[in-house]
Amino acid sequence: MVNVFLVNHTHWDREWYFSEQDSIVLSDILFTNVIDELKTHPDAIFVLDGQVSIVDEYLEIHPERKKDISELNEKGQLKIGPWFTQTDALHVQAESILRNGIIGDINSQKIGGRMNVGYLPDTFGFNAQMPVILNELGFKDFIFWRGIDPNKTKGFYFYWKGLNNKNSVLAMNMPQGYSTGMLLKPTHEYVDNRLDSGVDFILNHSTHKPNTVLIPTGNDQMDIIRNFGDKVQKINKIGKYNYRISDFETFEKEIAKDKLDDYIGEFIDPVLARIHRTCGSNRADTKIVATNLECKLVNQLEPLLVLANKYGIDLGTGTLMIAWKKLLRSQAHDSMAGSVVDSVNDDILHRLKEGNELADGLINTIEKLIALKLGLKENQVLLLNPSLRSSDVFQIIKVVTHWKDISFRDADSAIKLNTKTYAARKNIIKETPSGVSEESEPQYYVHSYALKAQLPPLGLKVIDFDNASHSNGLIEDSHNVIGNEECNISFKDNEVILNKGDKEIKDFIYLVDMANDGDTYDFSPLPNGKKIKLNFQSVKALKSSQYQTMTLTGKGNLPADLNGWKQNKLDTQLAYKLTITWSDKKFNIKFKFTNNVNDHCLMLVFDSHFNKYHVKASVPFGYMERNSKVPDNWKQKYAEKPVPVWPLDNNVSLISADTTVSVFSKNVKQYKVENGALYLPLLNATGQLGKSNLVNRPGRASGDIDKFGHIKIPTPKAEANKSLEYKFLVNVSDTFDPMNVQKVEEKFKFTPVSYQLQGINVFTNRLDNKLQNDLVKVEKNLKSKNIPFKVPKNIAISACYPSFYSENNIIIRLFNPTSVAQYLDIPSNVKTVNAIEKEVPFNGELDSYDVISLKMPLL
């Protein structure tokens, strides 16, 4: 007899076509019902969706219920956590998923502890390295729904392994979703057609038929099923299987007794459920803000908090955690995918604005307090390096001064980029110790420089500048070439040309646009839709010996909207600008345009024109190749077309026999490769939450709009009619070396920051005017504490941040991006831990595509 474990639960979308505030109102009623039902029925168990943030918000309404929640949690009746929110797992960085688990753990511990299963019931697909991330958070088990192909996994219960074939979790899939057994009615109609048939489906699609089966019985924002035990007793008199009340953790212990297969790979197959493969470019404006905040938190703020602590400035992690929560609330699966209504997207953008302000304020505070301790003068610039490696790259700095031209001491190179002049003002109020007076404020200048200086790992340097008769600047170059003899980019006859040695790659960078008949879930082309290629028409190249720029501009004629595409009307002009900066032997690229076209997909293309090549794409803590073939009969197997559009983690490389072109992106979250060309979708503009019968997604509309009582919901703001800016880096090399690629990525992400302690314009940074100069004392011989660990050359850096669990400790997370194990010598005063800072054993070797966290004090 097969035992069927029924789990009473609710799935709680934080926001969707309803707002976060709507969810809070619902929780006031439904969560109170849950608590009362569990207290009345001690045999009942309820899973509160797996995200503790909704419990936190409920306790703001009902702080008096904290004791009840804690007691029910400790008894095992109420399951909370383990996550802070239900995270996206394809379009956010591994460190964001780890912070989600860390904050989820911390908040869960305050009310009895977390459910010890990595439960993500509705996330739109999973990266191949989730086993590594889950292990790092202390999980051995994982429950999910979307993205599985049971032919590959040989069933629904198996061991999911990371790319190194070592990190492993027991994965349990809900093939018909988290609502398979919803409503739980003890009737023949329900049991025969829904419950028993759900079990039949699992058994019939498993190579090794399990003795134990999991059936969830909840749904979106669903109340607790009352009198659960009585209903199960009646169902057992009707059904052909043995049904019992249970929970996910108990089910895991039972299924672990069965013979289970192994699986390595990602879960992005739309066989049993849609995963919305092309959602990575929906609501691009929001994704840009979210990814910029993510990079700011991980690659600047967190290590700068450690740097500040080295110099005796301890700001703790409280405000940092609030900033993270703003981002994590915006990285929930619906929110990050962009499949929300406009009013909800406004909420997301506002949260991200708040997160950015918190991050900027903390960075501003760190900069000023260190500058005050150092006793900086107005003719000095403070440079801070957030990387655990020394930095020798160009960085853009701004200097406010009364001098028209300046020169820098102790800088390897300084190139003036531009200057903005601010006129003198009369009768300006000035506060002095003797009172208020009116004086004239003299003219001043704000200079932008590309500055290069040697910075120590997680350290600082002060650069002096003086009045000068002139500054070194960029000189216009009529040849329209930037780079060096080994590798350069030129522009000729409206084509961007990449030259590497004696190899010339013509038409290397261009744009492609096409109609988007999709919705906020997916891009979808028009039947027989055409592509429009957009080139650049004008160029301006500016050069110095080490720092060079090329600005390309263009205009292209496009249809204004979907009707225009259908009628082939080119009645709107799209203007765009691409700036390529050559420095440190890399090509930094900034693409900017104001979107004034609706219902289209705009793609930036890097075309290698390679005849023979393969593609390596980064995934969290590793690299993988993907098969881009789509079967002709895909409609017979898939819920949506398995288009060869892939999540872009950080970088992707086109690799030929003698040339590798690696493209890095901070903002674009997906890619595809066709005939040697790398397509990076910049946006999928659309005006509808959901649509029916799309070319790539036949059948019902996503977003519930085809349900009885639901209506079509327009989303005009998802057209993203605004200015958009993207940043890329292109590195050209002879071969593909994953460690070298990671080091390029580190420099691309862990960018230094600069600060000037000046009183000419105290609004250059928002908090400067309120951070008083007597907050810290000047220390003439300011010394820093040391970090008792130096990152080896053969190991990559993921993060460096203050411990969230204990004071006066820091966490450094490293990983091995190569396919072979690497030796790592750990000092005796450094502990090896996981992300939730539990000690873990380490044998001296870091496996391929694996991660390690080090906990250490500052010495």
mmCIF file of C-alpha atoms in Angstrom, residues 704-851:
data_model
loop_
_atom_site.group_PDB
_atom_site.id
_atom_site.type_symbol
_atom_site.label_atom_id
_atom_site.label_comp_id
_atom_site.label_asym_id
_atom_site.label_seq_id
_atom_site.Cartn_x
_atom_site.Cartn_y
_atom_site.Cartn_z
ATOM 1 C CA ASP A 704 -5.201 34.060 -14.059
ATOM 2 C CA ILE A 705 -6.983 36.441 -16.440
ATOM 3 C CA ASP A 706 -8.751 33.547 -18.209
ATOM 4 C CA LYS A 707 -10.442 32.447 -14.992
ATOM 5 C CA PHE A 708 -14.110 33.119 -14.341
ATOM 6 C CA GLY A 709 -14.590 36.554 -12.866
ATOM 7 C CA HIS A 710 -11.116 37.776 -13.825
ATOM 8 C CA ILE A 711 -10.499 40.555 -16.318
ATOM 9 C CA LYS A 712 -7.731 41.526 -18.697
ATOM 10 C CA ILE A 713 -5.366 43.905 -16.972
ATOM 11 C CA PRO A 714 -3.459 46.480 -19.047
ATOM 12 C CA THR A 715 0.086 47.333 -17.950
ATOM 13 C CA PRO A 716 1.117 50.433 -19.926
ATOM 14 C CA LYS A 717 4.089 51.050 -17.613
ATOM 15 C CA ALA A 718 5.540 47.684 -18.661
ATOM 16 C CA GLU A 719 6.236 49.345 -22.014
ATOM 17 C CA ALA A 720 9.155 51.000 -20.152
ATOM 18 C CA ASN A 721 8.842 54.335 -21.947
ATOM 19 C CA LYS A 722 11.784 55.933 -20.186
ATOM 20 C CA SER A 723 15.548 56.340 -20.326
ATOM 21 C CA LEU A 724 17.391 53.036 -19.836
ATOM 22 C CA GLU A 725 21.110 52.451 -19.316
ATOM 23 C CA TYR A 726 23.056 49.178 -19.384
ATOM 24 C CA LYS A 727 26.682 48.372 -18.549
ATOM 25 C CA PHE A 728 28.826 45.647 -20.095
ATOM 26 C CA LEU A 729 32.445 44.631 -20.298
ATOM 27 C CA VAL A 730 34.047 42.772 -23.199
ATOM 28 C CA ASN A 731 37.284 40.851 -22.756
ATOM 29 C CA VAL A 732 39.041 39.287 -25.740
ATOM 30 C CA SER A 733 41.602 36.538 -25.116
ATOM 31 C CA ASP A 734 43.223 33.588 -26.864
ATOM 32 C CA THR A 735 41.607 30.859 -24.746
ATOM 33 C CA PHE A 736 38.911 30.383 -22.148
ATOM 34 C CA ASP A 737 40.317 30.223 -18.609
ATOM 35 C CA PRO A 738 37.547 30.309 -15.968
ATOM 36 C CA MET A 739 39.827 31.686 -13.247
ATOM 37 C CA ASN A 740 40.991 34.549 -15.459
ATOM 38 C CA VAL A 741 37.380 35.249 -16.434
ATOM 39 C CA GLN A 742 36.443 35.410 -12.745
ATOM 40 C CA LYS A 743 39.236 37.883 -12.023
ATOM 41 C CA VAL A 744 37.966 40.112 -14.817
ATOM 42 C CA GLU A 745 34.496 39.844 -13.307
ATOM 43 C CA GLU A 746 35.810 40.734 -9.834
ATOM 44 C CA LYS A 747 37.331 43.958 -11.160
ATOM 45 C CA PHE A 748 34.121 44.698 -13.050
ATOM 46 C CA LYS A 749 32.051 44.305 -9.867
ATOM 47 C CA PHE A 750 34.234 45.313 -6.904
ATOM 48 C CA THR A 751 34.851 48.842 -8.146
ATOM 49 C CA PRO A 752 36.638 51.359 -5.870
ATOM 50 C CA VAL A 753 34.843 54.438 -4.576
ATOM 51 C CA SER A 754 36.163 57.943 -4.031
ATOM 52 C CA TYR A 755 35.342 60.728 -1.595
ATOM 53 C CA GLN A 756 36.364 64.327 -1.020
ATOM 54 C CA LEU A 757 35.892 66.090 2.320
ATOM 55 C CA GLN A 758 34.943 69.564 1.129
ATOM 56 C CA GLY A 759 32.606 72.401 2.042
ATOM 57 C CA ILE A 760 32.161 74.002 -1.356
ATOM 58 C CA ASN A 761 29.059 71.933 -2.157
ATOM 59 C CA VAL A 762 27.857 69.982 0.871
ATOM 60 C CA PHE A 763 25.033 68.434 -1.161
ATOM 61 C CA THR A 764 27.375 66.407 -3.375
ATOM 62 C CA ASN A 765 26.440 63.544 -1.032
ATOM 63 C CA ARG A 766 23.060 63.600 0.711
ATOM 64 C CA LEU A 767 24.278 63.065 4.273
ATOM 65 C CA ASP A 768 27.428 65.205 4.233
ATOM 66 C CA ASN A 769 25.552 68.226 5.531
ATOM 67 C CA LYS A 770 24.238 66.264 8.548
ATOM 68 C CA LEU A 771 27.322 64.207 9.438
ATOM 69 C CA GLN A 772 29.021 66.636 11.782
ATOM 70 C CA ASN A 773 32.799 66.932 11.755
ATOM 71 C CA ASP A 774 33.140 66.128 15.460
ATOM 72 C CA LEU A 775 31.653 62.616 15.143
ATOM 73 C CA VAL A 776 35.159 61.127 15.253
ATOM 74 C CA LYS A 777 38.565 62.381 16.300
ATOM 75 C CA VAL A 778 41.476 62.877 13.947
ATOM 76 C CA GLU A 779 44.119 60.180 14.325
ATOM 77 C CA LYS A 780 47.392 61.310 12.785
ATOM 78 C CA ASN A 781 48.850 57.816 12.671
ATOM 79 C CA LEU A 782 45.665 55.944 11.849
ATOM 80 C CA LYS A 783 46.362 52.228 11.620
ATOM 81 C CA SER A 784 44.052 49.478 10.474
ATOM 82 C CA LYS A 785 43.424 46.001 11.780
ATOM 83 C CA ASN A 786 44.524 43.103 9.619
ATOM 84 C CA ILE A 787 42.452 40.335 8.070
ATOM 85 C CA PRO A 788 44.149 37.016 8.938
ATOM 86 C CA PHE A 789 43.721 35.607 5.456
ATOM 87 C CA LYS A 790 45.017 36.394 1.982
ATOM 88 C CA VAL A 791 42.973 35.186 -0.960
ATOM 89 C CA PRO A 792 45.019 32.792 -3.143
ATOM 90 C CA LYS A 793 45.385 33.553 -6.837
ATOM 91 C CA ASN A 794 43.623 30.323 -7.834
ATOM 92 C CA ILE A 795 40.454 31.017 -5.817
ATOM 93 C CA ALA A 796 37.620 33.418 -6.752
ATOM 94 C CA ILE A 797 35.946 35.926 -4.427
ATOM 95 C CA SER A 798 32.185 35.901 -3.913
ATOM 96 C CA ALA A 799 31.628 38.182 -0.903
ATOM 97 C CA CYS A 800 33.099 39.853 2.162
ATOM 98 C CA TYR A 801 30.804 41.186 4.877
ATOM 99 C CA PRO A 802 30.396 41.694 8.642
ATOM 100 C CA SER A 803 28.990 38.661 10.420
ATOM 101 C CA PHE A 804 25.193 38.757 10.774
ATOM 102 C CA TYR A 805 25.377 36.415 13.767
ATOM 103 C CA SER A 806 28.216 37.697 15.972
ATOM 104 C CA GLU A 807 29.979 40.985 16.582
ATOM 105 C CA ASN A 808 33.608 41.684 15.690
ATOM 106 C CA ASN A 809 33.736 38.919 13.079
ATOM 107 C CA ILE A 810 33.701 38.980 9.305
ATOM 108 C CA ILE A 811 32.750 36.452 6.649
ATOM 109 C CA ILE A 812 34.720 35.905 3.455
ATOM 110 C CA ARG A 813 33.119 33.630 0.884
ATOM 111 C CA LEU A 814 35.280 32.095 -1.828
ATOM 112 C CA PHE A 815 34.649 29.627 -4.629
ATOM 113 C CA ASN A 816 36.435 27.473 -7.147
ATOM 114 C CA PRO A 817 35.270 28.281 -10.707
ATOM 115 C CA THR A 818 37.489 25.649 -12.292
ATOM 116 C CA SER A 819 36.809 21.989 -13.089
ATOM 117 C CA VAL A 820 39.572 20.695 -10.796
ATOM 118 C CA ALA A 821 39.932 20.850 -7.011
ATOM 119 C CA GLN A 822 42.122 23.609 -5.566
ATOM 120 C CA TYR A 823 44.220 23.473 -2.396
ATOM 121 C CA LEU A 824 43.414 26.078 0.239
ATOM 122 C CA ASP A 825 45.463 26.700 3.386
ATOM 123 C CA ILE A 826 43.299 27.987 6.238
ATOM 124 C CA PRO A 827 45.026 29.723 9.211
ATOM 125 C CA SER A 828 44.312 28.290 12.666
ATOM 126 C CA ASN A 829 42.440 31.416 13.804
ATOM 127 C CA VAL A 830 40.033 31.202 10.854
ATOM 128 C CA LYS A 831 36.960 28.970 11.035
ATOM 129 C CA THR A 832 35.315 27.247 8.092
ATOM 130 C CA VAL A 833 31.563 27.743 8.354
ATOM 131 C CA ASN A 834 28.487 27.733 6.158
ATOM 132 C CA ALA A 835 26.385 30.775 5.307
ATOM 133 C CA ILE A 836 24.395 30.560 8.566
ATOM 134 C CA GLU A 837 27.778 30.437 10.349
ATOM 135 C CA LYS A 838 27.677 26.873 11.606
ATOM 136 C CA GLU A 839 31.138 25.280 11.649
ATOM 137 C CA VAL A 840 31.743 22.737 8.887
ATOM 138 C CA PRO A 841 34.736 20.445 8.331
ATOM 139 C CA PHE A 842 37.309 21.234 5.638
ATOM 140 C CA ASN A 843 39.995 18.850 4.388
ATOM 141 C CA GLY A 844 42.166 21.433 2.656
ATOM 142 C CA GLU A 845 40.759 21.028 -0.860
ATOM 143 C CA LEU A 846 38.030 23.153 -2.377
ATOM 144 C CA ASP A 847 36.165 21.027 -4.902
ATOM 145 C CA SER A 848 35.408 22.227 -8.404
ATOM 146 C CA TYR A 849 32.424 24.583 -8.607
ATOM 147 C CA ASP A 850 32.213 24.602 -4.814
ATOM 148 C CA VAL A 851 32.086 27.366 -2.237
#
